[in-house]
PDB file of C-alpha atoms in Angstrom:
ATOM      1  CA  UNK A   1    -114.904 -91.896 -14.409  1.00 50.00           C
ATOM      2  CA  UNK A   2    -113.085 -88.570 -16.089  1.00 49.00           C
ATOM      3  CA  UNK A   3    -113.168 -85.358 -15.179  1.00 54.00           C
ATOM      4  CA  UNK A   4    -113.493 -83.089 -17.794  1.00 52.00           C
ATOM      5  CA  UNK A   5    -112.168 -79.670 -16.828  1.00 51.00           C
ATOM      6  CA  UNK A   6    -114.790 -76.519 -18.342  1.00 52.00           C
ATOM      7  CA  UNK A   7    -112.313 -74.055 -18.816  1.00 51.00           C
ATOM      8  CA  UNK A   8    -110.320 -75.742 -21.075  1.00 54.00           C
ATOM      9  CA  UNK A   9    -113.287 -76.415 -23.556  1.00 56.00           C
ATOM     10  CA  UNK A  10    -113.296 -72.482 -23.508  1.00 60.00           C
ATOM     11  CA  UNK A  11    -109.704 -70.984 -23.520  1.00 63.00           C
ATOM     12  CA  UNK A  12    -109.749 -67.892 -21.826  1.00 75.00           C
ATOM     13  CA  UNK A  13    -106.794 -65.066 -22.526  1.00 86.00           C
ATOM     14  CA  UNK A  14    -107.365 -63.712 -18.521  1.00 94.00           C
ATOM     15  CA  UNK A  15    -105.171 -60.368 -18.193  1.00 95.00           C
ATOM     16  CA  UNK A  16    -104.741 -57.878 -15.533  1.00 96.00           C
ATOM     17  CA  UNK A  17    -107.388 -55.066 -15.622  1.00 96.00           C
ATOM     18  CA  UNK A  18    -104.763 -52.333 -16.272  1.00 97.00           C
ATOM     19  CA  UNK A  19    -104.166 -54.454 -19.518  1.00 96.00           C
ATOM     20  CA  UNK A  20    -107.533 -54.668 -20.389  1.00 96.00           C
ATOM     21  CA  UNK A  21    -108.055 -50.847 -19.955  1.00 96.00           C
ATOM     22  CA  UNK A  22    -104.756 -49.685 -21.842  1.00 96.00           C
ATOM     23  CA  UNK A  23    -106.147 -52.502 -24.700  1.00 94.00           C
ATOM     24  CA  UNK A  24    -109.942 -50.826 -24.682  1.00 93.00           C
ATOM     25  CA  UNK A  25    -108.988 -47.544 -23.913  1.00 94.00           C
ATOM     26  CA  UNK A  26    -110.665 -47.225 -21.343  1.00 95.00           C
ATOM     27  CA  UNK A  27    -109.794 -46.874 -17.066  1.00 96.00           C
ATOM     28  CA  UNK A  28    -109.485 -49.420 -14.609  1.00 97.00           C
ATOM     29  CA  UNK A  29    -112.148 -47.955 -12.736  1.00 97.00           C
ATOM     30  CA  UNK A  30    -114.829 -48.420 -15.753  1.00 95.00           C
ATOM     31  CA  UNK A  31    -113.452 -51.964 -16.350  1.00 96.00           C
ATOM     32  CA  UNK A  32    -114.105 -52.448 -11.525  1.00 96.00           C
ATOM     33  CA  UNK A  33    -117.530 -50.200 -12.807  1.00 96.00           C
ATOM     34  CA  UNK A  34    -118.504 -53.031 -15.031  1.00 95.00           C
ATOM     35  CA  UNK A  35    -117.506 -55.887 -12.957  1.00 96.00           C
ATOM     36  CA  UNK A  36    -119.563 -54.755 -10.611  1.00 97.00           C
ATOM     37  CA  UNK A  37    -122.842 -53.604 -12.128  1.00 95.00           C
ATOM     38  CA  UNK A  38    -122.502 -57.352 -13.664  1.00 94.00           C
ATOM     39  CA  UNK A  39    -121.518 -56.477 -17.645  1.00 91.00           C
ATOM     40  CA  UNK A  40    -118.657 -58.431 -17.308  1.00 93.00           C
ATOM     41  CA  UNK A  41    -117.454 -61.197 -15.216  1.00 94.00           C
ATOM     42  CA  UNK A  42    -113.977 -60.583 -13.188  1.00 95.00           C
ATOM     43  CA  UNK A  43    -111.949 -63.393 -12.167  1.00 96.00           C
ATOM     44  CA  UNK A  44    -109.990 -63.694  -9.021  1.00 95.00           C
ATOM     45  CA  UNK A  45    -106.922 -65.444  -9.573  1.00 92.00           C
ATOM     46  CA  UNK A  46    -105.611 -65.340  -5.804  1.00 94.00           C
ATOM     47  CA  UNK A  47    -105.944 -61.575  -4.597  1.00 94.00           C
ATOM     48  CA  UNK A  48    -105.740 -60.306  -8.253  1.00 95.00           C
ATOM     49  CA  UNK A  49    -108.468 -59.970 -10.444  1.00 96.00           C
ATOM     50  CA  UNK A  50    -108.308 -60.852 -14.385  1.00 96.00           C
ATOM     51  CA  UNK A  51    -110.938 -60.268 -16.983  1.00 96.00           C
ATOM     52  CA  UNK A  52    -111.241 -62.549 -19.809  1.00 95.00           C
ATOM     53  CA  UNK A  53    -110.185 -60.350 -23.163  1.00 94.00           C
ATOM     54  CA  UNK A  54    -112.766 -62.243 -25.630  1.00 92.00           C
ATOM     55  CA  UNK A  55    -115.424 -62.047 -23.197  1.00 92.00           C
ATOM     56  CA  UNK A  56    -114.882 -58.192 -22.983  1.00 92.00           C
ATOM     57  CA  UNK A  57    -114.917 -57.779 -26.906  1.00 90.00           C
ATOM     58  CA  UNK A  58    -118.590 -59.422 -26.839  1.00 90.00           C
ATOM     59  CA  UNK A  59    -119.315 -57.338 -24.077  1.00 88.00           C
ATOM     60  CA  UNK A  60    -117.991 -54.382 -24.133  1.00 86.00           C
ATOM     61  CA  UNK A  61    -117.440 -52.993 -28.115  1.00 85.00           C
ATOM     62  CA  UNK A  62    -120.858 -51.665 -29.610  1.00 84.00           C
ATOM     63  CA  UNK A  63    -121.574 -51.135 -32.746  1.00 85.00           C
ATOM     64  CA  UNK A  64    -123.046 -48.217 -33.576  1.00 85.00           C
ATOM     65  CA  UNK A  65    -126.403 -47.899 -35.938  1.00 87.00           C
ATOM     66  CA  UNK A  66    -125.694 -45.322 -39.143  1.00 79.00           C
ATOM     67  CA  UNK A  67    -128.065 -42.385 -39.400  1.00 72.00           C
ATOM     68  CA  UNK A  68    -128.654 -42.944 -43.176  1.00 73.00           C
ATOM     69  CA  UNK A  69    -131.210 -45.223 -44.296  1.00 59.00           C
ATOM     70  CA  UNK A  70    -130.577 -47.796 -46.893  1.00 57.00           C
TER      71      UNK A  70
END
């Protein structure tokens, strides 16, 4: 029997959350907000915590409506 391993059917680019936040522009603290209030899921890789860049792109960028109709 094989054991297929789920993470690597979905490679993840994990980075600290000071990356993430410099990427986003945005703080650290609204990346630990987010985390927390469930928007986005933080990893703990020992005692640090990573956040998967891809999953905070779905997540996190909005697009925003234009006023003028079509």
């Amino acid at each position: 029997m094989s054991r297929t391993n789920p993470a690597a059917a979905h490679p993840t680019r994990l980075v600290p959350l000071a990356d993430a936040a410099e990427y986003f522009h945005v703080s650290v603290k609204t990346l630990r907000r987010r985390i927390a209030d469930g928007t986005i899921a933080g990893y703990r890789v020992g005692r640090l915590i990573r956040v998967d860049l891809d999953e905070l792109t779905q997540n996190l960028v909005v697009t925003i409506p234009s006023a003028r109709s079509v």
